[in-house]
Short mmCIF file of C-alpha atoms in Angstrom, two decimals:
data_model
loop_
_atom_site.label_atom_id
_atom_site.label_comp_id
_atom_site.label_asym_id
_atom_site.label_seq_id
_atom_site.Cartn_x
_atom_site.Cartn_y
_atom_site.Cartn_z
CA ASN A 1 17.44 12.00 0.12
CA ALA A 2 16.29 9.51 2.72
CA GLY A 3 13.09 7.62 2.07
CA VAL A 4 10.26 7.11 4.51
CA MET A 5 11.73 6.24 7.88
CA GLN A 6 9.82 4.10 10.30
CA ASN A 7 10.89 3.12 13.77
CA PRO A 8 11.18 0.89 15.50
CA ARG A 9 11.48 -1.94 12.95
CA HIS A 10 10.35 -4.47 15.53
CA LEU A 11 8.32 -3.82 18.65
CA VAL A 12 7.26 -6.32 21.28
CA ARG A 13 4.60 -5.37 23.78
CA ARG A 14 2.74 -7.26 26.47
CA ARG A 15 -1.03 -7.26 26.43
CA GLY A 16 -2.36 -4.05 27.93
CA GLN A 17 0.72 -1.93 27.17
CA GLU A 18 0.87 0.97 24.74
CA ALA A 19 2.59 0.87 21.35
CA ARG A 20 3.93 3.99 19.63
CA LEU A 21 4.97 3.74 16.00
CA ARG A 22 6.82 6.59 14.33
CA CYS A 23 7.00 7.64 10.71
CA SER A 24 9.07 10.40 9.13
CA PRO A 25 7.89 11.06 5.57
CA MET A 26 10.16 11.79 2.66
CA LYS A 27 11.44 15.34 2.45
CA GLY A 28 8.87 17.50 0.67
CA HIS A 29 6.00 15.06 1.27
CA SER A 30 3.11 16.40 3.30
CA HIS A 31 0.66 13.49 2.90
CA VAL A 32 1.05 10.51 5.25
CA TYR A 33 -0.87 7.24 5.21
CA TRP A 34 -0.87 4.34 7.65
CA TYR A 35 -1.67 0.79 6.56
CA ARG A 36 -1.82 -2.48 8.47
CA GLN A 37 -0.88 -5.85 7.00
CA LEU A 38 -1.71 -9.11 8.69
CA PRO A 39 0.19 -12.29 7.75
CA GLU A 40 -0.92 -13.57 4.35
CA GLU A 41 -3.36 -10.66 3.96
CA GLY A 42 -3.38 -7.47 1.95
CA LEU A 43 -2.71 -3.94 3.06
CA LYS A 44 -5.62 -2.38 4.92
CA PHE A 45 -5.93 1.40 5.03
CA MET A 46 -6.08 2.92 8.49
CA VAL A 47 -5.67 6.69 8.35
CA TYR A 48 -4.59 9.55 6.06
CA LEU A 49 -3.07 12.72 7.51
CA GLN A 50 -1.66 16.00 6.36
CA LYS A 51 0.27 18.29 8.65
CA GLU A 52 -1.76 18.76 11.84
CA ASN A 53 -4.93 17.39 10.19
CA ILE A 54 -6.60 14.00 9.97
CA ILE A 55 -8.11 13.81 6.48
CA ASP A 56 -9.60 10.31 6.54
CA GLU A 57 -9.64 7.91 9.50
CA SER A 58 -12.30 5.57 8.15
CA GLY A 59 -10.01 2.56 8.54
CA MET A 60 -9.09 3.16 12.15
CA PRO A 61 -10.68 1.01 14.85
CA LYS A 62 -12.94 3.20 16.94
CA GLU A 63 -11.20 2.46 20.20
CA ARG A 64 -7.58 2.30 21.36
CA PHE A 65 -6.08 3.59 18.08
CA SER A 66 -5.10 7.19 17.36
CA ALA A 67 -2.82 8.98 14.92
CA GLU A 68 -1.26 12.40 14.65
CA PHE A 69 1.04 14.32 12.34
CA PRO A 70 2.22 17.40 14.22
CA LYS A 71 3.64 20.54 12.67
CA GLU A 72 7.08 19.48 13.81
CA GLY A 73 8.26 15.91 14.06
CA PRO A 74 7.16 12.53 12.80
CA SER A 75 3.70 11.07 12.42
CA ILE A 76 2.76 8.83 15.34
CA LEU A 77 0.40 5.86 15.34
CA ARG A 78 -0.57 5.03 18.90
CA ILE A 79 -2.22 1.85 20.07
CA GLN A 80 -3.37 1.77 23.67
CA GLN A 81 -3.96 -1.40 25.70
CA VAL A 82 -2.68 -3.68 22.95
CA VAL A 83 -4.23 -7.09 22.40
CA ARG A 84 -2.85 -10.13 20.56
CA GLY A 85 -5.00 -9.29 17.52
CA ASP A 86 -3.02 -6.05 17.07
CA SER A 87 0.05 -8.09 16.08
CA ALA A 88 0.77 -7.11 12.48
CA ALA A 89 3.10 -5.15 10.24
CA TYR A 90 2.25 -1.45 10.20
CA PHE A 91 3.37 0.47 7.15
CA CYS A 92 3.58 4.20 6.69
CA ALA A 93 3.61 5.81 3.25
CA SER A 94 4.00 9.37 2.10
CA SER A 95 3.36 11.33 -1.07
CA ARG A 96 3.83 14.86 -2.33
CA ARG A 97 0.26 15.07 -3.51
CA GLY A 98 -2.73 12.89 -2.81
CA ARG A 99 -2.71 11.27 -6.26
CA ASP A 100 1.01 10.50 -6.55
CA GLY A 101 2.53 7.08 -6.15
CA TYR A 102 3.24 6.35 -2.53
CA THR A 103 6.67 5.85 -1.03
CA PHE A 104 6.46 3.25 1.71
CA GLY A 105 8.64 2.75 4.71
CA SER A 106 10.00 -0.65 5.72
CA GLY A 107 7.29 -1.08 8.32
CA THR A 108 7.10 -1.74 12.05
CA ARG A 109 6.39 -5.31 13.04
CA LEU A 110 4.39 -5.30 16.24
CA THR A 111 4.19 -8.47 18.28
CA VAL A 112 1.90 -8.61 21.29
CA VAL A 113 2.75 -11.33 23.78
CA SER B 1 -18.62 -1.85 -1.12
CA GLN B 2 -15.79 -1.92 -3.60
CA LYS B 3 -14.13 -5.29 -4.12
CA ILE B 4 -10.72 -5.83 -5.72
CA GLU B 5 -9.59 -9.23 -6.95
CA GLN B 6 -6.19 -10.26 -8.25
CA ASN B 7 -6.14 -13.28 -10.51
CA SER B 8 -4.59 -15.80 -8.22
CA GLU B 9 -2.70 -16.04 -5.01
CA ALA B 10 0.36 -17.43 -6.76
CA LEU B 11 1.66 -17.59 -10.30
CA ASN B 12 4.65 -19.64 -11.48
CA ILE B 13 6.27 -18.98 -14.84
CA GLN B 14 9.46 -19.92 -16.60
CA GLU B 15 12.30 -17.42 -16.95
CA GLY B 16 12.13 -15.49 -20.19
CA LYS B 17 8.37 -15.76 -20.53
CA THR B 18 5.87 -12.92 -20.11
CA ALA B 19 4.06 -12.80 -16.78
CA THR B 20 0.52 -11.43 -16.86
CA LEU B 21 -1.20 -10.45 -13.65
CA THR B 22 -4.84 -9.40 -13.42
CA CYS B 23 -6.63 -6.89 -11.23
CA ASN B 24 -10.43 -6.83 -11.35
CA TYR B 25 -12.73 -4.50 -9.46
CA THR B 26 -16.46 -4.17 -8.93
CA ASN B 27 -18.78 -1.18 -9.03
CA TYR B 28 -17.45 2.15 -10.22
CA SER B 29 -14.12 2.73 -11.91
CA PRO B 30 -11.23 4.39 -10.11
CA ALA B 31 -9.68 7.59 -11.35
CA TYR B 32 -6.19 6.18 -10.80
CA LEU B 33 -4.77 2.69 -10.63
CA GLN B 34 -1.29 1.80 -9.44
CA TRP B 35 0.86 -1.30 -9.31
CA TYR B 36 3.36 -2.04 -6.56
CA ARG B 37 5.92 -4.73 -5.89
CA GLN B 38 6.43 -6.11 -2.38
CA ASP B 39 9.26 -8.37 -1.27
CA PRO B 40 9.01 -10.42 1.95
CA GLY B 41 9.58 -8.31 5.04
CA ARG B 42 9.68 -5.06 3.06
CA GLY B 43 7.32 -2.23 2.23
CA PRO B 44 5.68 -2.03 -1.21
CA VAL B 45 7.57 -0.24 -3.95
CA PHE B 46 5.67 1.88 -6.47
CA LEU B 47 6.00 0.73 -10.09
CA LEU B 48 3.44 2.39 -12.37
CA LEU B 49 0.37 4.62 -12.26
CA ILE B 50 -2.31 4.71 -14.96
CA ARG B 51 -5.24 7.12 -15.19
CA GLU B 52 -8.77 6.16 -16.19
CA ASN B 53 -8.44 7.95 -19.53
CA GLU B 54 -5.24 6.08 -20.41
CA LYS B 55 -5.36 2.67 -22.06
CA GLU B 56 -1.76 1.62 -21.61
CA LYS B 57 1.45 2.62 -19.84
CA ARG B 58 4.96 1.24 -20.27
CA LYS B 59 8.16 1.36 -18.30
CA GLU B 60 11.11 -0.74 -19.44
CA ARG B 61 9.92 -4.39 -19.28
CA LEU B 62 6.65 -3.46 -17.57
CA LYS B 63 3.32 -2.71 -19.23
CA VAL B 64 0.00 -1.86 -17.63
CA THR B 65 -3.38 -1.71 -19.34
CA PHE B 66 -6.61 -0.30 -17.96
CA ASP B 67 -10.01 -1.30 -19.39
CA THR B 68 -12.86 0.52 -17.65
CA THR B 69 -15.44 -1.45 -19.64
CA LEU B 70 -14.14 -4.77 -18.36
CA LYS B 71 -13.27 -3.19 -15.00
CA GLN B 72 -9.84 -4.72 -15.26
CA SER B 73 -6.17 -3.87 -15.30
CA LEU B 74 -3.49 -6.17 -16.66
CA PHE B 75 0.14 -5.99 -15.57
CA HIS B 76 2.74 -7.56 -17.84
CA ILE B 77 6.40 -8.31 -17.19
CA THR B 78 8.19 -9.28 -20.40
CA ALA B 79 11.39 -11.36 -20.50
CA SER B 80 10.84 -12.26 -16.87
CA GLN B 81 13.79 -12.97 -14.59
CA PRO B 82 14.07 -14.77 -11.23
CA ALA B 83 14.70 -11.33 -9.67
CA ASP B 84 11.12 -10.41 -10.65
CA SER B 85 9.82 -12.93 -8.11
CA ALA B 86 7.76 -10.98 -5.57
CA THR B 87 4.18 -10.16 -4.63
CA TYR B 88 2.52 -7.63 -6.91
CA LEU B 89 -0.27 -5.42 -5.63
CA CYS B 90 -2.75 -3.29 -7.51
CA ALA B 91 -4.19 -0.22 -5.79
CA LEU B 92 -7.19 1.92 -6.78
CA GLN B 93 -7.98 5.55 -6.00
CA TYR B 94 -11.27 7.28 -6.69
CA ASP B 95 -11.96 10.77 -7.79
CA ASN B 96 -12.09 12.47 -4.41
CA TYR B 97 -9.07 14.62 -3.83
CA GLY B 98 -6.62 13.04 -1.47
CA GLN B 99 -8.57 9.87 -0.95
CA ASN B 100 -6.38 6.95 -0.05
CA PHE B 101 -5.55 4.07 -2.36
CA VAL B 102 -7.34 0.77 -1.73
CA PHE B 103 -5.08 -2.24 -2.23
CA GLY B 104 -5.88 -5.63 -3.69
CA PRO B 105 -4.77 -8.84 -1.95
CA GLY B 106 -1.77 -9.32 -4.25
CA THR B 107 -0.43 -12.05 -6.51
CA ARG B 108 2.78 -13.86 -5.57
CA LEU B 109 4.86 -14.33 -8.70
CA SER B 110 7.64 -16.91 -8.89
CA VAL B 111 9.91 -16.88 -11.94
CA LEU B 112 11.64 -20.23 -12.24
CA PRO B 113 15.15 -20.43 -13.74
#
């Protein structure tokens, strides 16, 4: 029973390019959460999705960031026109129900050069 | 807005002693409180969940307490070992179905042999 799978583990993008981060939740989990962690800082909530629906995107920057969780396939966090300040570790977590403990992936470390 | 504080950025203790980590919050009490462990370069790992109507929860060498009057949770590791060295995060969820967990900044624990 594989855990939460995130890919790629490391991603380097030049300023202005697009970054696509993928997350496959644990089998049987229909709730997906994206968090961002800056060096020496805590985890900051970005967005919460269930299949085909965005439940809470209150932590998402208003521009350049979007997320989806289609009926088939992984959840995608998309960052358009990346800037240096987007460099961070992006973690995806999943749960069976909204109040369960989360299972986190190993994260994608985005570096914008 | 809700604020979460964890006792200190770093805590050093001697092997075999009990480590006690603190999580304090402001304003209203969460319905659920969780503790996670995070190792460098990895995603957080869920340890324990405690509900607002529970005073204490135990799991092997771990114990969590939840005092809604003090607005505080304590996390104890008894008979600590160097392998317990990690950053420990508390996370709070409020009583809206499916709402995401809000994470504290974490405490970095070092258990010295």
